[in-house]
């Protein structure tokens, strides 16, 4: 793991800036060569070999202040693992993370507790993320009391009511329990709780995937309005590519723990440079039957890579229609294929 004391550079290379070193103060969050492995038991007759799941492998990116970076990939690709690692809820196996220009990879104890008030999480499931025995007032005020922003739950009522109003909930919602609300309203409560400490950075972990389609647009619009009002920075994790395009300034594509493409939203959708991105986009339905029938669909064949024993070379080579011998022995680096557009493919 890279030590925070050994890294003293004042600039960083952000793929969004065509590879040129940029001042670190333009980036709120920086991730460099991040790898995360999880132990899953032992193999061998006597159990002498420890096995590991390679959840995230050598991932690097930066998020500018006030930006939304959409993180897209299949289930198990490592999206949530990266988000939780940035929040320091998962220990990296190697690499480093920097927030507001400070290295936080090795931060622990009281310093980490103070740091977390500036980095918050919006959970995927609004039904499971709220304690059913607590009122909304208690849920939203709890972070304020824990971090010393309020003396008591009752003393925080005024701030909580303002937060609820900002998130589109009535004043009397503070004295009700989560079961009295719909899924969309519960997610608004979760957003209000994440905003209670006035964070600079929010990891939104599939915040609309558990909601009805009619409610998703409302929650996404709320997140965008809050970003404009409060200057928030988001890491937006999602499966729904149409939602990601609507809210994200840039999009990062993950496959089997590897970052395979990174570019601004329009570039990814209009001119994808990686075969996996093309396959993902071809699966998004178009609400026009003639166009939907006429479009080219890419159906991937082959085996999904084993995260315990990933294949050598490119992780996507077992399913890629462009794969050649080079792909089976050499991992393609993330390179700039067009200004600001990065992809990991030898043949694009």
PDB file of C-alpha atoms in Angstrom, residues 157-337:
ATOM      1  CA  UNK A 157     -35.458  19.777  15.006  1.00  0.00           C
ATOM      2  CA  UNK A 158     -35.223  23.102  13.198  1.00  0.00           C
ATOM      3  CA  UNK A 159     -32.326  21.963  11.023  1.00  0.00           C
ATOM      4  CA  UNK A 160     -34.022  18.627  10.313  1.00  0.00           C
ATOM      5  CA  UNK A 161     -37.268  20.288   9.218  1.00  0.00           C
ATOM      6  CA  UNK A 162     -35.329  22.526   6.824  1.00  0.00           C
ATOM      7  CA  UNK A 163     -33.509  19.519   5.381  1.00  0.00           C
ATOM      8  CA  UNK A 164     -36.748  17.611   4.894  1.00  0.00           C
ATOM      9  CA  UNK A 165     -38.303  20.595   3.130  1.00  0.00           C
ATOM     10  CA  UNK A 166     -35.288  20.886   0.843  1.00  0.00           C
ATOM     11  CA  UNK A 167     -35.757  17.217  -0.053  1.00  0.00           C
ATOM     12  CA  UNK A 168     -39.467  17.646  -0.812  1.00  0.00           C
ATOM     13  CA  UNK A 169     -40.987  16.316   2.428  1.00  0.00           C
ATOM     14  CA  UNK A 170     -43.554  18.070   4.660  1.00  0.00           C
ATOM     15  CA  UNK A 171     -42.754  19.358   8.144  1.00  0.00           C
ATOM     16  CA  UNK A 172     -44.898  16.743   9.891  1.00  0.00           C
ATOM     17  CA  UNK A 173     -42.756  13.992   8.356  1.00  0.00           C
ATOM     18  CA  UNK A 174     -40.268  14.511  11.192  1.00  0.00           C
ATOM     19  CA  UNK A 175     -42.544  12.844  13.749  1.00  0.00           C
ATOM     20  CA  UNK A 176     -43.482   9.819  11.658  1.00  0.00           C
ATOM     21  CA  UNK A 177     -41.775   6.456  11.238  1.00  0.00           C
ATOM     22  CA  UNK A 178     -40.341   5.104   7.952  1.00  0.00           C
ATOM     23  CA  UNK A 179     -43.195   2.634   7.419  1.00  0.00           C
ATOM     24  CA  UNK A 180     -45.549   5.572   6.835  1.00  0.00           C
ATOM     25  CA  UNK A 181     -43.757   6.583   3.624  1.00  0.00           C
ATOM     26  CA  UNK A 182     -43.496   5.300   0.078  1.00  0.00           C
ATOM     27  CA  UNK A 183     -40.239   4.064  -1.407  1.00  0.00           C
ATOM     28  CA  UNK A 184     -39.484   7.381  -3.086  1.00  0.00           C
ATOM     29  CA  UNK A 185     -40.189   9.296   0.120  1.00  0.00           C
ATOM     30  CA  UNK A 186     -37.950   6.970   2.104  1.00  0.00           C
ATOM     31  CA  UNK A 187     -35.130   7.594  -0.326  1.00  0.00           C
ATOM     32  CA  UNK A 188     -35.659  11.334   0.164  1.00  0.00           C
ATOM     33  CA  UNK A 189     -35.280  10.740   3.906  1.00  0.00           C
ATOM     34  CA  UNK A 190     -32.042   8.879   3.214  1.00  0.00           C
ATOM     35  CA  UNK A 191     -30.796  11.793   1.103  1.00  0.00           C
ATOM     36  CA  UNK A 192     -31.727  14.259   3.859  1.00  0.00           C
ATOM     37  CA  UNK A 193     -29.788  12.159   6.372  1.00  0.00           C
ATOM     38  CA  UNK A 194     -26.748  12.138   4.049  1.00  0.00           C
ATOM     39  CA  UNK A 195     -26.961  15.943   3.753  1.00  0.00           C
ATOM     40  CA  UNK A 196     -27.294  16.581   7.494  1.00  0.00           C
ATOM     41  CA  UNK A 197     -23.549  17.101   8.001  1.00  0.00           C
ATOM     42  CA  UNK A 198     -23.184  19.241   4.864  1.00  0.00           C
ATOM     43  CA  UNK A 199     -20.791  16.875   3.082  1.00  0.00           C
ATOM     44  CA  UNK A 200     -18.729  17.752   0.041  1.00  0.00           C
ATOM     45  CA  UNK A 201     -18.860  14.277  -1.510  1.00  0.00           C
ATOM     46  CA  UNK A 202     -21.647  11.695  -1.757  1.00  0.00           C
ATOM     47  CA  UNK A 203     -21.475   8.124  -3.000  1.00  0.00           C
ATOM     48  CA  UNK A 204     -24.928   7.330  -4.408  1.00  0.00           C
ATOM     49  CA  UNK A 205     -24.985   3.520  -4.559  1.00  0.00           C
ATOM     50  CA  UNK A 206     -27.744   2.703  -7.064  1.00  0.00           C
ATOM     51  CA  UNK A 207     -30.116   5.137  -5.314  1.00  0.00           C
ATOM     52  CA  UNK A 208     -33.006   4.635  -7.760  1.00  0.00           C
ATOM     53  CA  UNK A 209     -32.769   0.930  -8.661  1.00  0.00           C
ATOM     54  CA  UNK A 210     -35.267  -0.105  -5.939  1.00  0.00           C
ATOM     55  CA  UNK A 211     -37.813   2.567  -6.907  1.00  0.00           C
ATOM     56  CA  UNK A 212     -40.712   2.574  -9.340  1.00  0.00           C
ATOM     57  CA  UNK A 213     -39.914   3.950 -12.783  1.00  0.00           C
ATOM     58  CA  UNK A 214     -42.305   6.870 -12.248  1.00  0.00           C
ATOM     59  CA  UNK A 215     -40.393   7.920  -9.107  1.00  0.00           C
ATOM     60  CA  UNK A 216     -36.841   7.524 -10.409  1.00  0.00           C
ATOM     61  CA  UNK A 217     -36.845  10.737 -12.421  1.00  0.00           C
ATOM     62  CA  UNK A 218     -38.035  12.697  -9.383  1.00  0.00           C
ATOM     63  CA  UNK A 219     -35.188  11.430  -7.201  1.00  0.00           C
ATOM     64  CA  UNK A 220     -32.587  11.976  -9.935  1.00  0.00           C
ATOM     65  CA  UNK A 221     -33.844  15.540 -10.469  1.00  0.00           C
ATOM     66  CA  UNK A 222     -33.671  16.124  -6.710  1.00  0.00           C
ATOM     67  CA  UNK A 223     -30.030  14.993  -6.647  1.00  0.00           C
ATOM     68  CA  UNK A 224     -29.206  17.337  -9.517  1.00  0.00           C
ATOM     69  CA  UNK A 225     -30.969  20.287  -7.846  1.00  0.00           C
ATOM     70  CA  UNK A 226     -29.101  19.643  -4.600  1.00  0.00           C
ATOM     71  CA  UNK A 227     -25.831  19.482  -6.500  1.00  0.00           C
ATOM     72  CA  UNK A 228     -26.440  22.900  -8.048  1.00  0.00           C
ATOM     73  CA  UNK A 229     -27.569  24.450  -4.751  1.00  0.00           C
ATOM     74  CA  UNK A 230     -24.897  22.972  -2.475  1.00  0.00           C
ATOM     75  CA  UNK A 231     -21.974  22.346  -4.840  1.00  0.00           C
ATOM     76  CA  UNK A 232     -21.976  18.603  -4.177  1.00  0.00           C
ATOM     77  CA  UNK A 233     -19.750  16.061  -5.879  1.00  0.00           C
ATOM     78  CA  UNK A 234     -21.220  12.616  -6.666  1.00  0.00           C
ATOM     79  CA  UNK A 235     -19.980   9.156  -7.437  1.00  0.00           C
ATOM     80  CA  UNK A 236     -23.176   7.780  -8.969  1.00  0.00           C
ATOM     81  CA  UNK A 237     -23.247   3.974  -9.119  1.00  0.00           C
ATOM     82  CA  UNK A 238     -25.979   2.450 -11.285  1.00  0.00           C
ATOM     83  CA  UNK A 239     -27.039  -0.225 -13.753  1.00  0.00           C
ATOM     84  CA  UNK A 240     -29.580   1.893 -15.633  1.00  0.00           C
ATOM     85  CA  UNK A 241     -27.596   3.468 -18.458  1.00  0.00           C
ATOM     86  CA  UNK A 242     -30.316   5.973 -19.328  1.00  0.00           C
ATOM     87  CA  UNK A 243     -30.286   7.313 -15.750  1.00  0.00           C
ATOM     88  CA  UNK A 244     -26.498   7.471 -15.739  1.00  0.00           C
ATOM     89  CA  UNK A 245     -26.442   9.525 -18.924  1.00  0.00           C
ATOM     90  CA  UNK A 246     -29.040  11.934 -17.538  1.00  0.00           C
ATOM     91  CA  UNK A 247     -27.169  12.753 -14.329  1.00  0.00           C
ATOM     92  CA  UNK A 248     -23.456  12.168 -15.084  1.00  0.00           C
ATOM     93  CA  UNK A 249     -20.864  14.556 -16.461  1.00  0.00           C
ATOM     94  CA  UNK A 250     -18.470  11.668 -17.102  1.00  0.00           C
ATOM     95  CA  UNK A 251     -18.918   7.905 -17.133  1.00  0.00           C
ATOM     96  CA  UNK A 252     -16.507   5.161 -16.084  1.00  0.00           C
ATOM     97  CA  UNK A 253     -17.140   1.589 -17.283  1.00  0.00           C
ATOM     98  CA  UNK A 254     -15.986  -1.335 -15.121  1.00  0.00           C
ATOM     99  CA  UNK A 255     -15.619  -4.941 -16.169  1.00  0.00           C
ATOM    100  CA  UNK A 256     -14.533  -7.671 -13.730  1.00  0.00           C
ATOM    101  CA  UNK A 257     -12.798  -5.179 -11.481  1.00  0.00           C
ATOM    102  CA  UNK A 258     -10.953  -3.358 -14.292  1.00  0.00           C
ATOM    103  CA  UNK A 259     -11.635   0.126 -15.617  1.00  0.00           C
ATOM    104  CA  UNK A 260     -12.132  -0.308 -19.379  1.00  0.00           C
ATOM    105  CA  UNK A 261     -13.449   3.094 -20.511  1.00  0.00           C
ATOM    106  CA  UNK A 262     -13.689   6.645 -19.144  1.00  0.00           C
ATOM    107  CA  UNK A 263     -15.009   9.704 -20.967  1.00  0.00           C
ATOM    108  CA  UNK A 264     -17.630  12.405 -20.827  1.00  0.00           C
ATOM    109  CA  UNK A 265     -21.227  11.229 -21.024  1.00  0.00           C
ATOM    110  CA  UNK A 266     -21.945  12.139 -24.645  1.00  0.00           C
ATOM    111  CA  UNK A 267     -18.710  10.583 -25.911  1.00  0.00           C
ATOM    112  CA  UNK A 268     -19.429   7.261 -24.220  1.00  0.00           C
ATOM    113  CA  UNK A 269     -22.922   7.039 -25.686  1.00  0.00           C
ATOM    114  CA  UNK A 270     -22.191   8.409 -29.152  1.00  0.00           C
ATOM    115  CA  UNK A 271     -18.766   6.869 -29.863  1.00  0.00           C
ATOM    116  CA  UNK A 272     -17.872   4.075 -27.420  1.00  0.00           C
ATOM    117  CA  UNK A 273     -14.300   2.820 -27.810  1.00  0.00           C
ATOM    118  CA  UNK A 274     -14.440  -0.473 -25.898  1.00  0.00           C
ATOM    119  CA  UNK A 275     -16.335  -3.590 -27.106  1.00  0.00           C
ATOM    120  CA  UNK A 276     -17.859  -4.110 -23.667  1.00  0.00           C
ATOM    121  CA  UNK A 277     -19.275  -0.577 -23.648  1.00  0.00           C
ATOM    122  CA  UNK A 278     -20.751  -1.183 -27.100  1.00  0.00           C
ATOM    123  CA  UNK A 279     -22.439  -4.352 -25.844  1.00  0.00           C
ATOM    124  CA  UNK A 280     -23.867  -2.548 -22.816  1.00  0.00           C
ATOM    125  CA  UNK A 281     -25.284   0.264 -24.936  1.00  0.00           C
ATOM    126  CA  UNK A 282     -26.795  -2.147 -27.449  1.00  0.00           C
ATOM    127  CA  UNK A 283     -28.847  -3.690 -24.637  1.00  0.00           C
ATOM    128  CA  UNK A 284     -30.579  -0.397 -23.799  1.00  0.00           C
ATOM    129  CA  UNK A 285     -34.064  -0.464 -25.411  1.00  0.00           C
ATOM    130  CA  UNK A 286     -35.185   2.376 -27.663  1.00  0.00           C
ATOM    131  CA  UNK A 287     -38.840   3.494 -27.232  1.00  0.00           C
ATOM    132  CA  UNK A 288     -39.429   3.296 -30.985  1.00  0.00           C
ATOM    133  CA  UNK A 289     -40.340  -0.189 -32.314  1.00  0.00           C
ATOM    134  CA  UNK A 290     -39.044   0.285 -35.905  1.00  0.00           C
ATOM    135  CA  UNK A 291     -35.718   1.655 -34.679  1.00  0.00           C
ATOM    136  CA  UNK A 292     -35.461  -1.012 -32.011  1.00  0.00           C
ATOM    137  CA  UNK A 293     -35.950  -3.785 -34.595  1.00  0.00           C
ATOM    138  CA  UNK A 294     -33.455  -2.243 -36.991  1.00  0.00           C
ATOM    139  CA  UNK A 295     -30.632  -1.623 -34.515  1.00  0.00           C
ATOM    140  CA  UNK A 296     -27.664  -3.936 -34.146  1.00  0.00           C
ATOM    141  CA  UNK A 297     -27.692  -6.003 -30.995  1.00  0.00           C
ATOM    142  CA  UNK A 298     -24.442  -7.344 -29.551  1.00  0.00           C
ATOM    143  CA  UNK A 299     -24.948 -10.596 -27.676  1.00  0.00           C
ATOM    144  CA  UNK A 300     -21.835 -11.596 -25.789  1.00  0.00           C
ATOM    145  CA  UNK A 301     -20.747 -15.219 -25.862  1.00  0.00           C
ATOM    146  CA  UNK A 302     -18.195 -17.063 -23.765  1.00  0.00           C
ATOM    147  CA  UNK A 303     -17.432 -17.497 -20.089  1.00  0.00           C
ATOM    148  CA  UNK A 304     -17.562 -14.768 -17.462  1.00  0.00           C
ATOM    149  CA  UNK A 305     -14.095 -14.577 -15.848  1.00  0.00           C
ATOM    150  CA  UNK A 306     -13.600 -16.235 -12.485  1.00  0.00           C
ATOM    151  CA  UNK A 307     -12.763 -13.471  -9.944  1.00  0.00           C
ATOM    152  CA  UNK A 308     -10.662 -15.936  -7.911  1.00  0.00           C
ATOM    153  CA  UNK A 309      -8.600 -17.016 -10.925  1.00  0.00           C
ATOM    154  CA  UNK A 310      -8.952 -14.207 -13.490  1.00  0.00           C
ATOM    155  CA  UNK A 311      -7.627 -15.000 -16.965  1.00  0.00           C
ATOM    156  CA  UNK A 312      -4.241 -13.627 -18.050  1.00  0.00           C
ATOM    157  CA  UNK A 313      -4.206 -10.653 -20.359  1.00  0.00           C
ATOM    158  CA  UNK A 314      -7.420  -8.731 -20.937  1.00  0.00           C
ATOM    159  CA  UNK A 315     -10.251  -9.581 -18.530  1.00  0.00           C
ATOM    160  CA  UNK A 316     -12.767  -9.254 -21.360  1.00  0.00           C
ATOM    161  CA  UNK A 317     -10.952 -11.563 -23.807  1.00  0.00           C
ATOM    162  CA  UNK A 318     -13.135 -14.603 -22.940  1.00  0.00           C
ATOM    163  CA  UNK A 319     -16.217 -12.779 -24.322  1.00  0.00           C
ATOM    164  CA  UNK A 320     -14.802 -10.153 -26.669  1.00  0.00           C
ATOM    165  CA  UNK A 321     -15.639 -10.458 -30.407  1.00  0.00           C
ATOM    166  CA  UNK A 322     -12.369  -8.664 -31.256  1.00  0.00           C
ATOM    167  CA  UNK A 323     -10.050 -10.790 -29.092  1.00  0.00           C
ATOM    168  CA  UNK A 324      -6.764 -11.995 -30.609  1.00  0.00           C
ATOM    169  CA  UNK A 325      -3.725 -13.831 -29.294  1.00  0.00           C
ATOM    170  CA  UNK A 326      -2.236 -10.629 -27.897  1.00  0.00           C
ATOM    171  CA  UNK A 327      -5.297 -10.107 -25.696  1.00  0.00           C
ATOM    172  CA  UNK A 328      -4.826 -13.525 -24.097  1.00  0.00           C
ATOM    173  CA  UNK A 329      -1.317 -12.735 -22.898  1.00  0.00           C
ATOM    174  CA  UNK A 330      -1.094  -8.965 -22.448  1.00  0.00           C
ATOM    175  CA  UNK A 331      -3.446  -6.661 -20.521  1.00  0.00           C
ATOM    176  CA  UNK A 332      -4.284  -3.520 -22.538  1.00  0.00           C
ATOM    177  CA  UNK A 333      -3.498  -0.269 -20.705  1.00  0.00           C
ATOM    178  CA  UNK A 334      -6.052   2.497 -20.287  1.00  0.00           C
ATOM    179  CA  UNK A 335      -5.016   4.864 -23.092  1.00  0.00           C
ATOM    180  CA  UNK A 336      -6.368   8.080 -24.534  1.00  0.00           C
ATOM    181  CA  UNK A 337      -8.090   7.197 -27.814  1.00  0.00           C
TER     182      UNK A 337
END
